[in-house]
Structure formats: structure tokens, C-alpha cells
Short mmCIF file of C-alpha atoms in Angstrom, two decimals:
data_model
loop_
_atom_site.label_atom_id
_atom_site.label_comp_id
_atom_site.label_asym_id
_atom_site.label_seq_id
_atom_site.Cartn_x
_atom_site.Cartn_y
_atom_site.Cartn_z
CA UNK A 736 7.21 15.28 22.52
CA UNK A 737 3.61 14.11 22.88
CA UNK A 738 1.15 15.00 25.59
CA UNK A 739 -2.56 14.27 25.51
CA UNK A 740 -5.08 15.44 28.06
CA UNK A 741 -8.47 13.71 28.24
CA UNK A 742 -8.28 12.86 24.55
CA UNK A 743 -11.61 11.64 23.17
CA UNK A 744 -12.73 10.20 19.88
CA UNK A 745 -16.38 9.43 19.25
CA UNK A 746 -17.76 7.97 16.04
CA UNK A 747 -21.39 8.47 15.16
CA UNK A 748 -22.96 6.15 12.63
CA UNK A 749 -26.70 5.86 12.10
CA UNK A 750 -27.55 7.16 15.54
CA UNK A 751 -25.17 4.82 17.33
CA UNK A 752 -22.34 6.51 19.17
CA UNK A 753 -19.10 4.60 19.61
CA UNK A 754 -16.52 5.98 21.98
CA UNK A 755 -13.19 4.80 20.57
CA UNK A 756 -11.04 6.90 22.91
CA UNK A 757 -12.32 7.82 26.35
CA UNK A 758 -10.28 10.47 28.20
CA UNK A 759 -6.84 9.23 27.31
CA UNK A 760 -4.06 11.20 29.01
CA UNK A 761 -0.53 10.20 28.22
CA UNK A 762 2.91 11.69 27.87
CA UNK A 763 5.59 10.35 25.54
CA UNK A 764 9.11 11.68 25.51
CA UNK A 765 11.41 12.18 22.54
CA UNK A 766 13.24 8.98 21.69
CA UNK A 767 10.92 6.76 23.73
CA UNK A 768 9.79 3.33 22.52
CA UNK A 769 6.21 2.59 23.50
CA UNK A 770 4.07 -0.44 22.71
CA UNK A 771 0.27 -0.19 22.73
CA UNK A 772 -1.62 -3.41 23.42
CA UNK A 773 -5.22 -4.47 23.92
CA UNK A 774 -7.99 -6.56 22.37
CA UNK A 775 -9.42 -5.84 18.92
CA UNK A 776 -11.72 -2.85 18.95
CA UNK A 777 -10.23 -1.32 22.12
CA UNK A 778 -9.19 1.83 20.29
CA UNK A 779 -5.52 1.06 19.57
CA UNK A 780 -5.59 2.01 15.90
CA UNK A 781 -7.74 5.07 16.57
CA UNK A 782 -5.22 6.15 19.19
CA UNK A 783 -2.40 5.79 16.68
CA UNK A 784 -4.33 7.59 13.94
CA UNK A 785 -5.11 10.51 16.24
CA UNK A 786 -1.48 10.72 17.37
CA UNK A 787 -0.47 10.58 13.70
CA UNK A 788 -2.89 13.39 12.86
CA UNK A 789 -4.70 11.21 10.35
CA UNK A 790 -7.77 11.42 12.55
CA UNK A 791 -8.97 14.42 14.52
CA UNK A 792 -9.92 14.04 18.19
CA UNK A 793 -13.52 14.81 19.22
CA UNK A 794 -12.36 16.36 22.48
CA UNK A 795 -9.42 16.90 24.79
CA UNK A 796 -5.98 18.32 24.10
CA UNK A 797 -3.18 17.03 21.95
CA UNK A 798 0.21 18.68 22.30
CA UNK A 799 2.81 17.74 19.72
CA UNK A 800 6.30 19.22 20.08
CA UNK A 801 4.92 21.88 22.39
CA UNK A 802 1.98 22.98 20.23
CA UNK A 803 -1.65 22.28 20.98
CA UNK A 804 -2.77 20.95 17.63
CA UNK A 805 -6.25 19.49 18.13
CA UNK A 806 -7.77 22.61 16.56
CA UNK A 807 -5.22 22.95 13.76
CA UNK A 808 -6.50 23.03 10.18
CA UNK A 809 -5.90 19.94 8.03
CA UNK A 810 -3.26 21.84 6.09
CA UNK A 811 -1.25 22.74 9.19
CA UNK A 812 -1.52 19.23 10.56
CA UNK A 813 -0.39 17.78 7.22
CA UNK A 814 2.73 19.93 7.32
CA UNK A 815 3.60 18.84 10.85
CA UNK A 816 2.87 15.22 10.05
CA UNK A 817 4.97 15.07 6.91
CA UNK A 818 7.98 16.69 8.55
CA UNK A 819 7.91 14.74 11.79
CA UNK A 820 6.13 11.40 11.51
CA UNK A 821 6.78 8.20 9.59
CA UNK A 822 4.17 5.44 9.31
CA UNK A 823 4.46 1.66 9.05
CA UNK A 824 1.29 -0.39 8.59
CA UNK A 825 0.43 -4.06 8.68
CA UNK A 826 -0.41 -4.09 5.00
CA UNK A 827 2.81 -2.43 3.79
CA UNK A 828 1.04 0.33 1.84
CA UNK A 829 3.35 0.40 -1.13
CA UNK A 830 2.39 1.69 -4.55
CA UNK A 831 2.45 -1.17 -7.03
CA UNK A 832 3.06 1.06 -10.03
CA UNK A 833 6.26 2.48 -8.52
CA UNK A 834 9.63 0.79 -8.05
CA UNK A 835 11.20 0.23 -4.63
CA UNK A 836 13.40 3.28 -5.17
CA UNK A 837 10.44 5.50 -6.10
CA UNK A 838 8.31 4.25 -3.22
CA UNK A 839 11.05 5.20 -0.77
CA UNK A 840 11.61 8.56 -2.47
CA UNK A 841 7.95 9.59 -2.22
CA UNK A 842 7.98 11.42 1.15
CA UNK A 843 10.96 13.50 -0.02
CA UNK A 844 9.05 14.59 -3.12
CA UNK A 845 6.21 15.81 -0.93
CA UNK A 846 8.65 17.68 1.28
CA UNK A 847 10.28 19.41 -1.69
CA UNK A 848 13.82 18.03 -1.39
CA UNK A 849 16.20 18.72 -4.27
CA UNK A 850 16.90 15.85 -6.70
CA UNK A 851 20.50 15.54 -5.46
CA UNK A 852 19.44 15.40 -1.82
CA UNK A 853 16.74 12.87 -2.66
CA UNK A 854 19.25 10.62 -4.39
CA UNK A 855 21.66 10.77 -1.45
CA UNK A 856 19.03 10.02 1.15
CA UNK A 857 17.24 7.25 -0.73
CA UNK A 858 20.51 5.53 -1.57
CA UNK A 859 21.67 5.73 2.03
CA UNK A 860 18.45 4.24 3.39
CA UNK A 861 18.34 1.48 0.78
CA UNK A 862 21.92 0.56 1.61
CA UNK A 863 21.23 0.49 5.35
CA UNK A 864 18.33 -1.86 4.82
CA UNK A 865 20.13 -4.09 2.33
CA UNK A 866 17.62 -3.17 -0.37
CA UNK A 867 19.99 -1.82 -3.04
CA UNK A 868 19.80 -4.97 -5.19
CA UNK A 869 16.02 -4.54 -5.20
CA UNK A 870 15.79 -0.86 -6.02
CA UNK A 871 14.45 -1.40 -9.54
CA UNK A 872 11.90 -4.02 -8.50
CA UNK A 873 8.20 -3.51 -8.03
CA UNK A 874 6.54 -4.34 -4.68
CA UNK A 875 4.79 -7.41 -6.10
CA UNK A 876 8.15 -8.91 -7.00
CA UNK A 877 9.21 -8.96 -3.34
CA UNK A 878 8.41 -11.22 -0.40
CA UNK A 879 6.26 -9.85 2.44
CA UNK A 880 9.33 -9.31 4.61
CA UNK A 881 11.07 -7.37 1.87
CA UNK A 882 7.97 -5.27 1.23
CA UNK A 883 7.80 -4.34 4.89
CA UNK A 884 11.51 -3.39 4.83
CA UNK A 885 10.71 -1.05 1.95
CA UNK A 886 7.80 0.38 3.94
CA UNK A 887 10.12 0.99 6.91
CA UNK A 888 12.65 2.59 4.57
CA UNK A 889 9.96 4.93 3.29
CA UNK A 890 8.87 5.75 6.83
CA UNK A 891 12.38 6.78 7.87
CA UNK A 892 13.79 8.41 4.73
CA UNK A 893 12.70 11.89 5.79
CA UNK A 894 14.31 11.28 9.22
CA UNK A 895 11.16 11.72 11.28
CA UNK A 896 11.27 12.25 15.04
CA UNK A 897 8.49 9.71 15.50
CA UNK A 898 7.60 6.39 13.89
CA UNK A 899 4.04 5.12 14.27
CA UNK A 900 3.72 1.42 13.56
CA UNK A 901 0.33 -0.34 13.42
CA UNK A 902 0.80 -4.12 13.71
CA UNK A 903 3.95 -3.91 11.57
CA UNK A 904 4.55 -7.65 11.81
CA UNK A 905 0.90 -8.68 11.41
CA UNK A 906 1.29 -10.06 7.89
CA UNK A 907 4.74 -11.59 8.38
CA UNK A 908 6.06 -14.95 9.49
CA UNK A 909 8.14 -15.00 12.66
CA UNK A 910 11.53 -14.76 10.88
CA UNK A 911 10.51 -11.68 8.91
CA UNK A 912 8.66 -10.31 11.93
CA UNK A 913 11.86 -10.46 14.00
CA UNK A 914 13.71 -8.72 11.18
CA UNK A 915 11.30 -5.79 11.17
CA UNK A 916 11.45 -5.60 14.98
CA UNK A 917 15.23 -5.45 14.77
CA UNK A 918 15.00 -2.57 12.29
CA UNK A 919 12.65 -0.68 14.62
CA UNK A 920 15.02 -1.38 17.53
CA UNK A 921 17.92 0.13 15.59
CA UNK A 922 15.88 3.21 14.77
CA UNK A 923 15.05 3.60 18.44
CA UNK A 924 18.73 3.34 19.30
CA UNK A 925 19.55 6.10 16.86
CA UNK A 926 17.12 8.38 18.73
CA UNK A 927 13.79 8.00 16.93
CA UNK A 928 10.69 7.72 19.10
CA UNK A 929 8.49 4.74 18.25
CA UNK A 930 4.88 4.02 19.12
CA UNK A 931 3.83 0.56 18.03
CA UNK A 932 0.48 -1.19 18.20
CA UNK A 933 0.88 -4.95 18.51
CA UNK A 934 -0.97 -8.07 19.59
CA UNK A 935 2.20 -9.99 20.26
CA UNK A 936 3.62 -9.81 23.81
CA UNK A 937 7.01 -10.98 22.49
CA UNK A 938 7.20 -7.91 20.25
CA UNK A 939 5.94 -5.57 22.98
CA UNK A 940 9.01 -6.67 24.97
CA UNK A 941 11.16 -4.63 22.60
CA UNK A 942 9.57 -1.44 23.91
CA UNK A 943 10.53 0.51 27.04
CA UNK A 944 6.93 0.99 28.06
CA UNK A 945 3.75 -0.94 27.38
CA UNK A 946 0.38 0.80 27.45
CA UNK A 947 -2.71 -1.40 27.70
CA UNK A 948 -5.94 -0.03 26.26
CA UNK A 949 -9.37 -1.41 27.00
CA UNK A 950 -12.66 0.10 25.83
CA UNK A 951 -10.89 3.27 24.81
CA UNK A 952 -9.14 3.80 28.13
CA UNK A 953 -5.64 3.23 29.41
CA UNK A 954 -5.98 0.47 32.00
CA UNK A 955 -2.31 -0.06 32.80
CA UNK A 956 1.19 1.06 31.95
CA UNK A 957 4.30 -1.01 32.52
CA UNK A 958 7.80 0.30 32.25
CA UNK A 959 10.29 -2.29 31.13
CA UNK A 960 14.04 -2.43 31.50
CA UNK A 961 14.66 -1.55 27.89
CA UNK A 962 15.22 -2.96 24.52
CA UNK A 963 16.03 -6.55 23.86
CA UNK A 964 19.57 -6.93 22.59
CA UNK B 964 -1.44 -7.47 -33.39
CA UNK B 965 -2.62 -8.90 -30.06
CA UNK B 966 -1.68 -7.06 -26.86
CA UNK B 967 -0.87 -10.32 -25.12
CA UNK B 968 0.38 -13.47 -26.80
CA UNK B 969 1.53 -16.54 -24.88
CA UNK B 970 2.74 -19.77 -26.46
CA UNK B 971 3.58 -22.74 -24.29
CA UNK B 972 4.18 -20.64 -21.20
CA UNK B 973 5.25 -22.86 -18.32
CA UNK B 974 6.23 -21.87 -14.81
CA UNK B 975 7.82 -24.10 -12.25
CA UNK B 976 9.58 -23.65 -8.95
CA UNK B 977 12.49 -25.87 -8.00
CA UNK B 978 12.28 -27.17 -4.46
CA UNK B 979 14.49 -29.92 -3.09
CA UNK B 980 15.48 -31.18 -6.54
CA UNK B 981 11.83 -31.40 -7.58
CA UNK B 982 9.95 -29.13 -9.90
CA UNK B 983 6.61 -27.87 -8.77
CA UNK B 984 4.59 -26.82 -11.80
CA UNK B 985 2.36 -23.79 -11.39
CA UNK B 986 1.55 -23.16 -15.06
CA UNK B 987 1.72 -25.72 -17.86
CA UNK B 988 1.98 -24.96 -21.57
CA UNK B 989 -0.35 -21.97 -21.55
CA UNK B 990 -1.48 -20.67 -24.94
CA UNK B 991 -3.36 -17.43 -24.51
CA UNK B 992 -4.00 -14.54 -26.88
CA UNK B 993 -5.69 -11.35 -25.71
CA UNK B 994 -6.47 -8.60 -28.18
CA UNK B 995 -6.23 -4.91 -27.38
CA UNK B 996 -9.50 -3.75 -25.77
CA UNK B 997 -10.68 -7.18 -24.59
CA UNK B 998 -12.17 -7.80 -21.12
CA UNK B 999 -11.05 -11.28 -20.04
CA UNK B 1000 -11.71 -13.16 -16.80
CA UNK B 1001 -9.42 -15.84 -15.40
CA UNK B 1002 -11.23 -18.27 -13.14
CA UNK B 1003 -10.27 -21.38 -11.23
CA UNK B 1004 -9.88 -22.77 -7.73
CA UNK B 1005 -7.26 -21.53 -5.25
CA UNK B 1006 -3.80 -22.74 -6.17
CA UNK B 1007 -4.69 -23.19 -9.84
CA UNK B 1008 -2.05 -20.65 -10.88
CA UNK B 1009 -4.30 -17.63 -11.51
CA UNK B 1010 -2.21 -15.08 -9.66
CA UNK B 1011 1.03 -16.40 -11.15
CA UNK B 1012 -0.46 -16.04 -14.62
CA UNK B 1013 -1.53 -12.47 -13.79
CA UNK B 1014 1.97 -11.69 -12.52
CA UNK B 1015 3.55 -13.01 -15.72
CA UNK B 1016 1.10 -11.02 -17.85
CA UNK B 1017 2.01 -7.93 -15.79
CA UNK B 1018 5.77 -8.50 -16.26
CA UNK B 1019 6.28 -9.01 -12.53
CA UNK B 1020 7.36 -12.58 -13.05
CA UNK B 1021 8.85 -14.42 -16.00
CA UNK B 1022 8.01 -17.80 -17.52
CA UNK B 1023 10.37 -20.74 -16.99
CA UNK B 1024 9.67 -21.81 -20.57
CA UNK B 1025 7.69 -20.62 -23.53
CA UNK B 1026 7.12 -17.41 -25.41
CA UNK B 1027 5.47 -14.23 -24.16
CA UNK B 1028 4.92 -11.21 -26.36
CA UNK B 1029 3.51 -7.97 -24.98
CA UNK B 1030 2.36 -5.54 -27.66
CA UNK B 1031 4.32 -7.59 -30.20
CA UNK B 1032 7.60 -7.44 -28.28
CA UNK B 1033 9.22 -10.62 -27.05
CA UNK B 1034 9.43 -10.05 -23.31
CA UNK B 1035 12.38 -12.42 -22.75
CA UNK B 1036 14.59 -10.25 -24.94
CA UNK B 1037 13.97 -7.06 -22.98
CA UNK B 1038 16.38 -5.48 -20.51
CA UNK B 1039 15.31 -4.76 -16.93
CA UNK B 1040 14.99 -1.10 -17.84
CA UNK B 1041 12.75 -1.74 -20.82
CA UNK B 1042 10.56 -4.02 -18.70
CA UNK B 1043 10.21 -1.32 -16.06
CA UNK B 1044 9.25 1.20 -18.73
CA UNK B 1045 6.53 -1.05 -20.18
CA UNK B 1046 5.29 -1.89 -16.74
CA UNK B 1047 5.03 1.76 -15.74
CA UNK B 1048 3.61 3.16 -18.92
CA UNK B 1049 1.18 0.48 -19.95
CA UNK B 1050 0.01 -1.53 -16.94
CA UNK B 1051 -2.16 -0.66 -13.96
CA UNK B 1052 -2.91 -2.97 -11.02
CA UNK B 1053 -5.92 -3.38 -8.75
CA UNK B 1054 -5.75 -5.72 -5.77
CA UNK B 1055 -8.22 -7.16 -3.31
CA UNK B 1056 -6.73 -5.15 -0.46
CA UNK B 1057 -6.71 -1.71 -2.19
CA UNK B 1058 -2.99 -0.95 -1.60
CA UNK B 1059 -3.45 2.71 -0.78
CA UNK B 1060 -1.01 4.69 1.31
CA UNK B 1061 -2.72 5.39 4.61
CA UNK B 1062 -0.81 8.54 5.52
CA UNK B 1063 -1.54 10.24 2.21
CA UNK B 1064 -4.89 11.83 1.38
CA UNK B 1065 -7.07 10.55 -1.45
CA UNK B 1066 -5.81 13.40 -3.62
CA UNK B 1067 -2.17 12.54 -2.92
CA UNK B 1068 -2.71 8.83 -3.45
CA UNK B 1069 -4.09 9.57 -6.90
CA UNK B 1070 -1.29 11.95 -7.72
CA UNK B 1071 1.59 9.57 -6.96
CA UNK B 1072 1.85 7.74 -10.32
CA UNK B 1073 2.02 11.12 -12.09
CA UNK B 1074 4.89 12.40 -9.93
CA UNK B 1075 7.13 10.03 -11.83
CA UNK B 1076 5.93 10.85 -15.29
CA UNK B 1077 7.17 14.42 -15.65
CA UNK B 1078 3.63 15.76 -15.64
CA UNK B 1079 3.50 19.45 -14.72
CA UNK B 1080 1.90 20.39 -11.38
CA UNK B 1081 -1.06 22.16 -13.00
CA UNK B 1082 -1.77 19.23 -15.29
CA UNK B 1083 -1.39 16.77 -12.38
CA UNK B 1084 -4.03 18.69 -10.50
CA UNK B 1085 -6.34 18.73 -13.50
CA UNK B 1086 -6.00 14.99 -14.03
CA UNK B 1087 -6.49 14.14 -10.36
CA UNK B 1088 -9.62 16.31 -10.26
CA UNK B 1089 -10.91 14.62 -13.38
CA UNK B 1090 -10.42 11.21 -11.72
CA UNK B 1091 -12.09 12.36 -8.48
CA UNK B 1092 -15.07 13.35 -10.58
CA UNK B 1093 -15.22 10.24 -12.72
CA UNK B 1094 -14.95 7.92 -9.75
CA UNK B 1095 -17.35 9.93 -7.58
CA UNK B 1096 -14.94 10.64 -4.75
CA UNK B 1097 -14.68 14.43 -5.12
CA UNK B 1098 -15.97 15.03 -1.60
CA UNK B 1099 -13.33 12.66 -0.23
CA UNK B 1100 -10.23 14.24 -1.68
CA UNK B 1101 -8.78 15.49 1.62
CA UNK B 1102 -9.68 12.37 3.60
CA UNK B 1103 -7.36 9.50 4.40
CA UNK B 1104 -8.01 5.96 3.16
CA UNK B 1105 -9.08 4.67 6.58
CA UNK B 1106 -11.81 7.31 6.68
CA UNK B 1107 -13.46 5.74 3.63
CA UNK B 1108 -15.59 2.63 3.24
CA UNK B 1109 -14.06 -0.40 1.51
CA UNK B 1110 -15.95 0.37 -1.67
CA UNK B 1111 -14.72 3.96 -1.71
CA UNK B 1112 -11.14 2.84 -1.07
CA UNK B 1113 -11.32 0.44 -3.98
CA UNK B 1114 -12.75 3.19 -6.22
CA UNK B 1115 -9.72 5.31 -5.32
CA UNK B 1116 -7.41 2.35 -6.02
CA UNK B 1117 -8.96 1.84 -9.46
CA UNK B 1118 -8.67 5.57 -10.13
CA UNK B 1119 -4.98 5.45 -9.24
CA UNK B 1120 -4.44 2.43 -11.47
CA UNK B 1121 -5.91 4.25 -14.47
CA UNK B 1122 -4.71 7.81 -13.92
CA UNK B 1123 -1.56 7.25 -15.96
CA UNK B 1124 -3.77 5.89 -18.76
CA UNK B 1125 -2.44 2.35 -19.03
CA UNK B 1126 -3.39 0.08 -21.94
CA UNK B 1127 -3.91 -2.85 -19.62
CA UNK B 1128 -5.58 -3.16 -16.21
CA UNK B 1129 -4.81 -6.28 -14.19
CA UNK B 1130 -7.16 -6.96 -11.30
CA UNK B 1131 -6.66 -9.70 -8.72
CA UNK B 1132 -9.95 -10.39 -6.90
CA UNK B 1133 -10.82 -6.68 -6.96
CA UNK B 1134 -14.14 -7.18 -5.18
CA UNK B 1135 -12.95 -9.81 -2.70
CA UNK B 1136 -13.20 -7.49 0.33
CA UNK B 1137 -16.35 -5.67 -0.73
CA UNK B 1138 -20.08 -6.02 -0.14
CA UNK B 1139 -22.06 -7.10 -3.20
CA UNK B 1140 -23.30 -3.55 -3.79
CA UNK B 1141 -19.81 -2.10 -3.59
CA UNK B 1142 -18.49 -4.93 -5.76
CA UNK B 1143 -21.10 -4.20 -8.42
CA UNK B 1144 -19.95 -0.56 -8.43
CA UNK B 1145 -16.37 -1.59 -9.11
CA UNK B 1146 -17.54 -3.86 -11.90
CA UNK B 1147 -19.46 -0.93 -13.40
CA UNK B 1148 -16.23 1.08 -13.39
CA UNK B 1149 -14.46 -1.75 -15.21
CA UNK B 1150 -17.24 -1.87 -17.79
CA UNK B 1151 -16.82 1.87 -18.39
CA UNK B 1152 -13.05 1.50 -18.78
CA UNK B 1153 -13.58 -1.41 -21.15
CA UNK B 1154 -16.05 0.65 -23.19
CA UNK B 1155 -13.41 3.38 -23.42
CA UNK B 1156 -10.97 0.87 -24.94
CA UNK B 1157 -8.81 -0.28 -22.00
CA UNK B 1158 -7.85 -3.94 -21.98
CA UNK B 1159 -8.81 -5.62 -18.70
CA UNK B 1160 -7.74 -8.98 -17.30
CA UNK B 1161 -9.31 -9.91 -13.98
CA UNK B 1162 -8.92 -12.88 -11.67
CA UNK B 1163 -12.07 -13.72 -9.75
CA UNK B 1164 -13.98 -16.46 -7.98
CA UNK B 1165 -17.28 -14.77 -8.67
CA UNK B 1166 -19.44 -15.96 -11.58
CA UNK B 1167 -21.27 -12.65 -11.41
CA UNK B 1168 -18.07 -10.66 -11.91
CA UNK B 1169 -16.97 -13.00 -14.67
CA UNK B 1170 -20.21 -12.24 -16.48
CA UNK B 1171 -19.07 -8.60 -16.74
CA UNK B 1172 -16.19 -9.65 -18.96
CA UNK B 1173 -16.52 -10.68 -22.57
CA UNK B 1174 -14.58 -13.93 -22.30
CA UNK B 1175 -13.62 -16.34 -19.52
CA UNK B 1176 -10.80 -18.81 -19.32
CA UNK B 1177 -10.34 -21.35 -16.52
CA UNK B 1178 -7.20 -22.64 -14.91
CA UNK B 1179 -7.03 -26.00 -13.22
CA UNK B 1180 -3.79 -27.37 -11.77
CA UNK B 1181 -1.85 -25.02 -14.01
CA UNK B 1182 -3.62 -26.08 -17.22
CA UNK B 1183 -5.69 -23.61 -19.18
CA UNK B 1184 -9.12 -24.98 -20.09
CA UNK B 1185 -10.93 -23.34 -22.94
#
């Protein structure tokens, strides 16, 4: 599904060049569950943003679903991204002015789904995540764990092939963190590929493969037996 | 008629048979168009008060009227309507959606207000102009500085033209220069007639408002 060849990302600010990604070559198959680890500033989030087409690489190749997209226009990348990728971030990223239901519905609006289809899909996802009783609430009326469940619901409502998660448990206590990890595990089992950045070795254990980044380079890759039960 | 009227508003949480009081007998009246600052140390109840004002939480006791309507008597649906049509929020941590562009982030509140596509575009462009982020419209939040992200967040809070802006430490993550810019935006909104209630630790930010109230251990000090 994903193949990068010598992927580079360089930031230039006031004459200082920072190499965030330094010749990263990696292949990720459909349905795989990969954790990305490494110290702060090693390029983990940049890696995820480039894979998610939020950031453009400075060099190298990026093949997504068989297409080399590093030279695609923003418009073409946006189309690919919205159809295929769901995002979960540490800080939930919900819109405070919209209800839980509306927050989850948002990606479907951007993809042009019919009202009937939107209703079916949103209801199904909210039911799966035990969020139906909360559908009329606003994000600020929910606990952190509940807000992250809503964020996961929004990430999956358009049934993406790939979920990108950047420290999804970073703002949660361990009980709610486990809950979110369980949700991601279930999504993986139903065939969704997941790439997750995390600091926590215990959470990386959920993945099939762990990639360690250091100074913008892959320094090691470990394949694990598989998901925790 | 005041926009906000509280009489004896008290909030407690029950824990292990004990009541923990967060707000005690708050009397607070805010007129339409006022710019009010709520100050006080951490744990004084500032955010809880802001949540009650914004209809995200309800008092355990006391009376709260918003725009002359007794909030306790409203159905869930009516509350949601008031919340969506009249109140905008700004938080310390911006609360933008990272996978949507600046343009799309601004557009989201309008998608739910039956605003036609052409008018949505016009209003988003107007906001991009007013908040000096025109050149950023196709960028993603993480490609902006903190100050720019907060300008976008304020723009999104006001795009649906709410009567009331509630801001919880809006400059808490910003440099002093960026913070001053956000305060300038608030002053402009205030001058245009929007009611603003902000929670802040900063004396400098408080000076931008027309009136300050302080909370201490849940009590409002005048």
C-alpha cells in the first residue's frame, strides 16, 4: 500500500537547515499495523504527516496504492487523502461548535455522501463505539477518553484503508489509553492498516512491526508476533 | 435585558458522600456587548463558570438566564440551538482539525447552518482577509505558527456570527507578540458589538477587557 524510497524532508528556517527525514525507505502492506517510535524531534510526526499527505517531501519517492504521489498537486493529494486516510491525533481535534454526531459526520460531507447514507454510516459508527447516548453532546461535555473515541469514530466513518495515529493516547490516563488501543486493535482486525506514533513501549506491543526512528533515519525494525489479545 | 444573568449559581460535585464545591452563590450580570475578564488562581472555578455560561454544564443550584431565557427550563434541543447559534469558543490549544486545510477548518461551522456553497466561500474569504491568513488558506494547521493557528481558531469561532465569545486562556500557548495580536482581534470584535468573556491569568490581557471579576475558592469577588 505504501512504499517510500529515500524519502527526505528538510525544513529551512532563517538559514538553518533541519533534516527531519533522511533517506527513509520503507514498505507497508495493506492491513498492516505498524508502530513508529523514537525520541522527541527524531522525525516521527513529520514521517506521519508526509505519509498522510499533509506535508510534502523535499525529495525521494512516495508510492501510495501504486501511484507515485510526491509530485501530485495539493488538490490531487487532498482527494486521495480524504478517500483513503483517517487521522487520530493526541489532542483529539474536535470542533467545539459541533455536536458529537456532526463531528463524526464531517468527513462524509466533504466526500459528498447523500444524507441517507451519512445517517446510516454515522449511526453505525456511533453504535459500535458506544457513543449513541452522547450524540447530541458537545466535545467539551465529554471526558478525554470519550473525546478520543469520537475522534476515532470520525477517523473511521469514511472506511479508510489506512489510519494514521499520532500519540493517540498521549492525553489520556491508562484506562482510557487502553480503551483507545483496543479500538485501534479492532480496526486492524477488520482489515484497516494502522501506522501509529507512540512513546509507550506497552502500546507499541499492539503493533505487528515496530520502526525506530533516530535523527530522521530508520535505525531498526522489529517484527512482532502480532496483536495483543 | 442582560445577555447573561446569574443569581446564586452554585456548582458542586458529589464524591464519596461529600460535596466538593466548585462555585458558590455566584451573582453575575453581563450586558450584551460587554468585554469581561474572569481571573483567579488555578482551581478557583474559572473554567467551570465559563462552561456554565456556555451551556456546556449546568448549575447544581441557582438561576441562570441567557438572553432572558431561563436555561433550566430548556430542552436539550433548545440548548443545542442556543449553543450553536449564539456562542463561539476559543481555547488555549486552538482545537483545529489537523487534516483539514485552513479554509476547510473555517468552513465547518457553516456546513451545519444551511448556508449555500457560494455564500460559504464568500464568508470564509472574508474571514481569511479580516484575520490576515489569506496566504495560508490551503495550508494545514501544523504548517502554521501558534499565533496563526489561534487566529484561525478565533476566525472559526466568529464565522457563524455568535453573540458571545468565550475564551479560555486564549493566549496561554503564545508568545507575547502573538498574544497581543489575539487580544487586538478581541478588541475589534468587541468594538463591533460582540460580547466577550475571557478567562486569563494575564493582567495584561485582562486590561484589554472593560471589566474584571475574580474567583477565589469558588466565590466571586467584586
